[in-house]
Coordinates of C-alpha atoms in Angstrom, one line a residue:
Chain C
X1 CA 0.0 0.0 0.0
X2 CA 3.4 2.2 1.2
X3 CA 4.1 1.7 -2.4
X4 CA 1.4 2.6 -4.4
X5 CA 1.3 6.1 -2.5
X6 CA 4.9 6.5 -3.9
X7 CA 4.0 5.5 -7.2
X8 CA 0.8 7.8 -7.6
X9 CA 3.5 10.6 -6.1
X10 CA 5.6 9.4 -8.7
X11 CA 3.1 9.7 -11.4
X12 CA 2.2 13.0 -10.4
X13 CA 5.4 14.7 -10.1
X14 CA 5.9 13.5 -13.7
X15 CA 2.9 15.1 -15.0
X16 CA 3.8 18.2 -13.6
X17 CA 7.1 18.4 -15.2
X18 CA 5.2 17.4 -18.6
X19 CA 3.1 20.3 -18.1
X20 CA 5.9 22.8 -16.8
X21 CA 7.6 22.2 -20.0
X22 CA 6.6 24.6 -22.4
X23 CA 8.5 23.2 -25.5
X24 CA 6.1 20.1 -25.2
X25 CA 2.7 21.5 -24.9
X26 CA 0.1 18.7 -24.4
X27 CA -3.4 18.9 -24.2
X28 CA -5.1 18.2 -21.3
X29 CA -7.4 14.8 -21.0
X30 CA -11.4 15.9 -20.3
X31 CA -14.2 13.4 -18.7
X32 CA -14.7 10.9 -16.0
X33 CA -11.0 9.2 -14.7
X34 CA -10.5 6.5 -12.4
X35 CA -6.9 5.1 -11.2
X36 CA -6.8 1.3 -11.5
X37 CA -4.1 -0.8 -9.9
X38 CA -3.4 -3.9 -11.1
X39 CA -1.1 -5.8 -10.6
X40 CA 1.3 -7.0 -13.3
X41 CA 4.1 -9.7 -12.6
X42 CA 3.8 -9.8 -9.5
X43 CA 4.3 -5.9 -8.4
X44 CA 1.2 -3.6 -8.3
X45 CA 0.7 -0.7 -10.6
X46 CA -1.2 2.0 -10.8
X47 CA -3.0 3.4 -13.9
X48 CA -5.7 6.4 -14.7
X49 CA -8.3 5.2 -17.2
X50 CA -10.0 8.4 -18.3
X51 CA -13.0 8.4 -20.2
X52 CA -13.5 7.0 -23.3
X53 CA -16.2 7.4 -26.4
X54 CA -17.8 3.8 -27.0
X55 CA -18.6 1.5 -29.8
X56 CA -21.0 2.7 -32.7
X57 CA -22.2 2.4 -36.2
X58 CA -23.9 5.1 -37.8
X59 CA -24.0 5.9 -41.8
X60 CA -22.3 8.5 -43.7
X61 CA -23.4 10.8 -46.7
X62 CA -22.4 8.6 -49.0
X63 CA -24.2 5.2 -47.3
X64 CA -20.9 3.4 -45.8
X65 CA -21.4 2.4 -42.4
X66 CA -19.0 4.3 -39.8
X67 CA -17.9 2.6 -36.4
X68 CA -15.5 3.3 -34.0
X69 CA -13.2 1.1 -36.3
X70 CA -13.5 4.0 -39.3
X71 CA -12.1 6.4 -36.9
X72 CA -9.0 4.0 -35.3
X73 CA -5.7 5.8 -35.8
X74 CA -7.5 9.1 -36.2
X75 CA -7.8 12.7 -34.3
X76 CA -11.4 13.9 -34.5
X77 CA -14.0 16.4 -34.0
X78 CA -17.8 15.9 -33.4
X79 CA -20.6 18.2 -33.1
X80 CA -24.6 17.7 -33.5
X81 CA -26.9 19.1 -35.7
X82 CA -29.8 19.2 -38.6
X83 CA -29.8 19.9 -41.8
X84 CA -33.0 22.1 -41.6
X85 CA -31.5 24.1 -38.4
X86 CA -32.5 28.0 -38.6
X87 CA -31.0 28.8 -35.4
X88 CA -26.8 27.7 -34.8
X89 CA -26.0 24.8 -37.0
X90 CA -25.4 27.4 -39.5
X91 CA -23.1 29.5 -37.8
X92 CA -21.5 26.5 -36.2
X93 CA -20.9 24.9 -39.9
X94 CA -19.6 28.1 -41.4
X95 CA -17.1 27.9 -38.9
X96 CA -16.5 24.1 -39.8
X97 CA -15.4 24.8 -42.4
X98 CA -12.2 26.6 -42.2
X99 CA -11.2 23.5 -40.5
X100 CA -12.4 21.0 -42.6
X101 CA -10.0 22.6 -45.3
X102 CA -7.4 23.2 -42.8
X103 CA -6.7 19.5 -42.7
X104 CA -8.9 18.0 -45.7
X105 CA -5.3 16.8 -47.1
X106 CA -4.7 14.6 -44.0
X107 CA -5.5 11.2 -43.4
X108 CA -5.6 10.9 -39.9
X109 CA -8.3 13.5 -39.5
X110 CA -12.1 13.6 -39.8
X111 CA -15.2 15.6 -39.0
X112 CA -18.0 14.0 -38.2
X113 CA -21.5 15.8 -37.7
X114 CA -24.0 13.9 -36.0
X115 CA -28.1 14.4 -37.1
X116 CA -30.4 15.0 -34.5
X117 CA -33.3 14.5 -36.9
X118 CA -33.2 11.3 -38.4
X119 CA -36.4 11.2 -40.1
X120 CA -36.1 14.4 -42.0
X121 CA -32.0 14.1 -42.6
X122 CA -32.0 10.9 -44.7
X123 CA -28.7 9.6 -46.3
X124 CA -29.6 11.5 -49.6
X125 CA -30.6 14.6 -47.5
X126 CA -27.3 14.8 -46.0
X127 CA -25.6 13.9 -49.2
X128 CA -27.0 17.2 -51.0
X129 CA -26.0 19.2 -48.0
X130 CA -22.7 18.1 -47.4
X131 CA -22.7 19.0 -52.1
X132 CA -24.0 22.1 -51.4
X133 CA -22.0 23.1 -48.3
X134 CA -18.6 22.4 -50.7
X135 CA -17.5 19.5 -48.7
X136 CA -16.4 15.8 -50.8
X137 CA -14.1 12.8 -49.8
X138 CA -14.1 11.0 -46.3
X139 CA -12.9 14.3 -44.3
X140 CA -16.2 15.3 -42.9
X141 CA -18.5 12.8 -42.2
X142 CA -22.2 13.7 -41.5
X143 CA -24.0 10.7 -39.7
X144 CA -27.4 9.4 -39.6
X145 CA -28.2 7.0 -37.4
X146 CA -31.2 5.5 -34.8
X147 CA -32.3 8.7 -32.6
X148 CA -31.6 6.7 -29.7
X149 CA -27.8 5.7 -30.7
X150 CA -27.1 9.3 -31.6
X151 CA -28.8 10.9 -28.5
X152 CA -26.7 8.3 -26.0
X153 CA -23.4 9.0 -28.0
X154 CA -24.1 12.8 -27.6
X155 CA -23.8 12.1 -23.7
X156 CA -21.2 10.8 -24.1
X157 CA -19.4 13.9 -26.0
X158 CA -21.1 15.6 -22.5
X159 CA -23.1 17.5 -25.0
X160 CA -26.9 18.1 -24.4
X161 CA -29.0 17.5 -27.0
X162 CA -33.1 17.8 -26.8
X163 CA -35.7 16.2 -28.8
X164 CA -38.8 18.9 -30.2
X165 CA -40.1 21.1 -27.6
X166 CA -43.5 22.9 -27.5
X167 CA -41.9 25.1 -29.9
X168 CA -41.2 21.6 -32.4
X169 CA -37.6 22.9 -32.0
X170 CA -34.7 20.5 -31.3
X171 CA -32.5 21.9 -29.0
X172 CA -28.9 20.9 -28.9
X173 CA -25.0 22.5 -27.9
X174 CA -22.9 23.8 -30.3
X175 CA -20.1 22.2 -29.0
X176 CA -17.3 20.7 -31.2
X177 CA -15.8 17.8 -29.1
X178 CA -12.1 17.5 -29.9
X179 CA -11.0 13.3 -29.6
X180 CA -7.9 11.6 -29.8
X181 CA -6.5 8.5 -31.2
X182 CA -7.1 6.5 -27.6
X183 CA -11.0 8.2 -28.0
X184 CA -10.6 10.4 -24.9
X185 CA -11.8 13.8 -25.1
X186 CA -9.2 16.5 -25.9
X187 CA -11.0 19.7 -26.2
X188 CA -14.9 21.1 -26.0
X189 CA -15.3 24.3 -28.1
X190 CA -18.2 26.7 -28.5
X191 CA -18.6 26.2 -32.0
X192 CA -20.7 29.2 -32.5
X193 CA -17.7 31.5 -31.6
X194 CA -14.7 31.6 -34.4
X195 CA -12.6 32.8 -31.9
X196 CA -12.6 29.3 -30.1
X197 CA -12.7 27.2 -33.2
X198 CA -9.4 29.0 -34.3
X199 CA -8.3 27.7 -30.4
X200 CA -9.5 24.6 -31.6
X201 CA -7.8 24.4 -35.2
X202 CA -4.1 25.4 -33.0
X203 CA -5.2 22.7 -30.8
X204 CA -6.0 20.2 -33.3
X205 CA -2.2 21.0 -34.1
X206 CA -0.6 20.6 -30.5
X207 CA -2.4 16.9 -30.7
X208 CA -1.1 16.1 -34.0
X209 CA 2.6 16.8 -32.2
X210 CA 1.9 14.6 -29.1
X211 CA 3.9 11.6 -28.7
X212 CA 1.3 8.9 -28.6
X213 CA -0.6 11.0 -31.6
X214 CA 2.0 11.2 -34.4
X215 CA 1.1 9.5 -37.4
X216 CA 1.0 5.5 -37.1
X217 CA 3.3 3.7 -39.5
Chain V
X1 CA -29.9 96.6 -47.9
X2 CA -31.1 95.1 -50.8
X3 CA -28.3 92.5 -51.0
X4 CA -28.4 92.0 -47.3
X5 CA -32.1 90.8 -48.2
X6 CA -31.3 88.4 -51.0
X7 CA -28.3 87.1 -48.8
X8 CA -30.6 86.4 -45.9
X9 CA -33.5 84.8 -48.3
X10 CA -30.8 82.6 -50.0
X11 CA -29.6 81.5 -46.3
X12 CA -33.2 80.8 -45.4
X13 CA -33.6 78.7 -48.1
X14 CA -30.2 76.6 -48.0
X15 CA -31.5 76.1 -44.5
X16 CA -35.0 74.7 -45.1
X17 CA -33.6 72.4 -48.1
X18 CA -30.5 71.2 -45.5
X19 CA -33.2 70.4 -42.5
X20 CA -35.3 68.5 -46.0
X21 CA -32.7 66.4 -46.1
X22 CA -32.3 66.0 -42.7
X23 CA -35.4 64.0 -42.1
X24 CA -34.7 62.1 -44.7
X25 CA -31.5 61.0 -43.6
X26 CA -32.5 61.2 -39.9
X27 CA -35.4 58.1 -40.9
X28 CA -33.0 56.4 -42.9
X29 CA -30.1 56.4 -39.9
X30 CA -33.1 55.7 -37.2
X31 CA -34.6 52.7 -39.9
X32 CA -31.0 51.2 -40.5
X33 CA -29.6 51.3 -37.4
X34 CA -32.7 49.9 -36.1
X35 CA -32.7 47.1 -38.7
X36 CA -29.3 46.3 -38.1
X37 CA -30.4 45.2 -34.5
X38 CA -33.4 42.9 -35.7
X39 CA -30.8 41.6 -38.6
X40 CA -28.6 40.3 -35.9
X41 CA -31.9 38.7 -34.0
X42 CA -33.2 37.1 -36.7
X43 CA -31.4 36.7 -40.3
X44 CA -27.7 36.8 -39.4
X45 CA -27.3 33.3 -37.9
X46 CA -27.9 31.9 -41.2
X47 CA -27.3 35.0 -43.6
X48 CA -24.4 35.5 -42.0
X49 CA -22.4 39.3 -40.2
X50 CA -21.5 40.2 -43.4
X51 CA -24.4 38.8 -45.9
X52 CA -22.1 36.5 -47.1
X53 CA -24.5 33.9 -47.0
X54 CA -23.4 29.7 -46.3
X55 CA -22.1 28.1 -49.7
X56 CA -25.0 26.6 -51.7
X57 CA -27.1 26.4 -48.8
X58 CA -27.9 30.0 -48.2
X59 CA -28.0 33.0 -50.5
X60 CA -25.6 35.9 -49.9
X61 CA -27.5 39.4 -49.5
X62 CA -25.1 41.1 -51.9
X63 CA -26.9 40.4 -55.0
X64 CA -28.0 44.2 -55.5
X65 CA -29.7 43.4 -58.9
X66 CA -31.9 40.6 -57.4
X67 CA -32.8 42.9 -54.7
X68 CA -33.4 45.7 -57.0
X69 CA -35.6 43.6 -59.3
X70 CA -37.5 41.9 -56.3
X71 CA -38.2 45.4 -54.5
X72 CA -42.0 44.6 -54.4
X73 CA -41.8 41.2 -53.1
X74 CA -39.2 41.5 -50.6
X75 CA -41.4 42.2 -47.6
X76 CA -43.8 39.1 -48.9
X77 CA -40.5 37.1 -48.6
X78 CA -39.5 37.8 -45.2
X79 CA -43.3 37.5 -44.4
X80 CA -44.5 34.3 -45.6
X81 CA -41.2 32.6 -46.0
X82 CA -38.9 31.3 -49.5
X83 CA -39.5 28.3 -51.1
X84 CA -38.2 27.3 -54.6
X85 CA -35.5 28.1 -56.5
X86 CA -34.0 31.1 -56.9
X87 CA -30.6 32.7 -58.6
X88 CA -28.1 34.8 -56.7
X89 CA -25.1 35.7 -57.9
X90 CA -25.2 33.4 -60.9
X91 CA -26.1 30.8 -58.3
X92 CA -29.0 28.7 -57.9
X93 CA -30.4 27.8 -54.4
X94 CA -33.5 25.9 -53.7
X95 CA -33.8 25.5 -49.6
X96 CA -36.0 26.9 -47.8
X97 CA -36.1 30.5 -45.8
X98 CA -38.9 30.1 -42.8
X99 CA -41.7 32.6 -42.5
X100 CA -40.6 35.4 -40.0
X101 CA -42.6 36.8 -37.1
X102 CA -41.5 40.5 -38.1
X103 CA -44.1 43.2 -37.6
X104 CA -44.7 45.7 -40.5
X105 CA -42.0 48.1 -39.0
X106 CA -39.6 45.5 -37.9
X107 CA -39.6 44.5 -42.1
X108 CA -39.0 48.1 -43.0
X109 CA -36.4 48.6 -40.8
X110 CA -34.5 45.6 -41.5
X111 CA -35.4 45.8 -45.3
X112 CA -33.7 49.0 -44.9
X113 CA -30.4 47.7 -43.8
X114 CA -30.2 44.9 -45.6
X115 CA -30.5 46.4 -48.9
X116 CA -28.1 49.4 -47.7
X117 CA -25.4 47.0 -46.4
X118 CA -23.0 44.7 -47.8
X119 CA -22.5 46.6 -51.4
X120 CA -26.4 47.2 -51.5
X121 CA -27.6 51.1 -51.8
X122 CA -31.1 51.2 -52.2
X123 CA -32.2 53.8 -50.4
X124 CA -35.3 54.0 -47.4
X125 CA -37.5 51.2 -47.0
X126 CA -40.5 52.5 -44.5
X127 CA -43.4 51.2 -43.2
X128 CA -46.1 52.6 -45.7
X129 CA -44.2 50.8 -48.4
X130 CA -44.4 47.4 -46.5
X131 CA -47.8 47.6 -46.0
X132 CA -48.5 48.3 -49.4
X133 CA -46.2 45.2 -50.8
X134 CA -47.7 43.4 -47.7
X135 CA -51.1 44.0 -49.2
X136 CA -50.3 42.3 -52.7
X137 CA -48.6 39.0 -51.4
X138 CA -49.8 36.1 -53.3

């Protein structure tokens, strides 16, 4: 038991150095975390497990099915929205976009927009939106999928999303949820504001350069 | 005297014609900076700050022909709502703009900055105009 207080002291002191150190800036790790210990031949070890997104399958604009195997090996941001939004999907996709062609030319990144409004944003819907919007290849991805998959995914993005309200408006975050190649969440941004999705599009940078990020051979 | 006359009656009139053109330009600054307000409440979200519009999916608000040519039917628009296709800037879109909840004034007023922002000069749009137009909506 001695031990493991040494350890966690250990691991701590560590981080803190990481951090100190300006030259490698990380980002930090968002959501739930637990430590584990385990033990592993024979001596125990301690270990955080943060927060993870889960296992899913939803369909693209183009009809392939997506899962969390589509996305292994890649940095990503999600958001929520539908097509036939009045109120901040616009604003939150015309600031999209400057990221999407920030990084449109690299492989290990991907958008993907999740519809709220399944039975109106059909794969054909979302296909002539993502046309008209400017947007081709596999860089943005805009998912339809069963409203209960996509609402219990949103959770766990920690963004709120609402089915229709006396007004028959959904209701939903603007957030764009920033996740790395281990699926942990890396950043949440206010994606109505462009001053935080240009924080976002430096961050999405700063992960690109992290050690357990870098491009996998 | 006599020139101190016609001095004074020409004064007098530069006066009347400036103060003219003062209310004009007094409704127009009250009308635009008023509609800029209600633009930002309800058309800039998807419009966009500077009219730009969203790629194919909404119409930029710098098309000053199109405006000019649809200066009847603009208050009808924002009214009832947009549906069908429609060309801007050599462009065709064919979504959908929802009805507004804008009161006769509220058009005028942002009718008025629209189509005096973002490259557009088209002078006062005022309330007695936009019930008129109102009037003839099919």
């Amino acid at each position: 038991m001695k031990n493991t207080g040494y350890i966690i002291a250990l691991i701590l002191l560590g981080c803190g150095c990481k951090f100190n150190d300006s030259t490698t800036k990380t980002l930090p790790i968002y959501g739930n975390k637990e430590p584990v210990t385990k033990t592993v031949n024979g001596k125990q070890v301690t270990d955080t497990v943060y927060q993870t997104i889960p296992a899913f399958k939803f369909v693209n604009q183009y009809g392939d099915t997506i899962t969390e195997k589509s996305l292994e090996g890649k940095i990503y941001v999600a958001d929520f929205f539908f097509t036939t939004c009045p109120t901040i999907c616009p604003v939150m996709h015309r600031n999209m976009l400057p990221v999407y062609n920030e990084f449109k030319n690299n492989p290990d990144f991907r958008i993907l927009s999740h519809s709220i409004d399944p039975k109106y944003d059909t794969v054909p819907v979302l296909k002539k939106y993502a046309d008209k919007m400017g947007i081709a290849g596999n860089t943005w991805w805009l998912l339809h999928g069963n409203k209960d998959a996509t609402y219990t995914i949103a959770k766990s993005y920690l963004v709120a999303v609402q089915e229709k309200n006396a007004q028959e408006n959904y209701t939903h975050d603007g957030f764009f949820i920033l996740i790395d190649k281990q699926k942990r969440i890396r950043g949440t941004y206010q994606g109505t504001d462009p001053a935080e999705v240009e924080k976002m599009t430096a961050d999405i940078k700063i992960l690109m350069a992290e050690p357990g990020q870098k491009a996998a051979k | 005297m006599k020139i101190w006359l016609i001095i004074s009656a020409f004064m007098a009139m530069l006066v009347i014609t400036a103060s003219c053109q003062n209310d004009g330009q007094i409704e127009f600054n009250r009308f635009y900076s008023n509609g800029s307000v209600v633009y930002q409440a309800h058309c800039q979200n998807c419009h966009g700050a500077k009219g730009e519009g969203l790629q194919g999916l909404i119409p930029s608000l710098s098309d000053s022909t199109y405006l000019k040519n649809n200066k009847n039917t603009l208050a009808c628009q924002l009214n009832g709502g947009l549906k069908g296709k429609i060309t801007i800037l050599n462009k065709e879109f064919e979504g959908e703009m929802p009805a507004s909840k804008l009161s006769p004034l509220e058009i005028a007023q942002v009718l008025t900055y629209v189509t005096n922002s973002f490259g557009n000069k088209l002078g006062t749009v005022n309330t007695d105009r936009v019930n008129t137009d109102l009037a003839k909506c099919k």
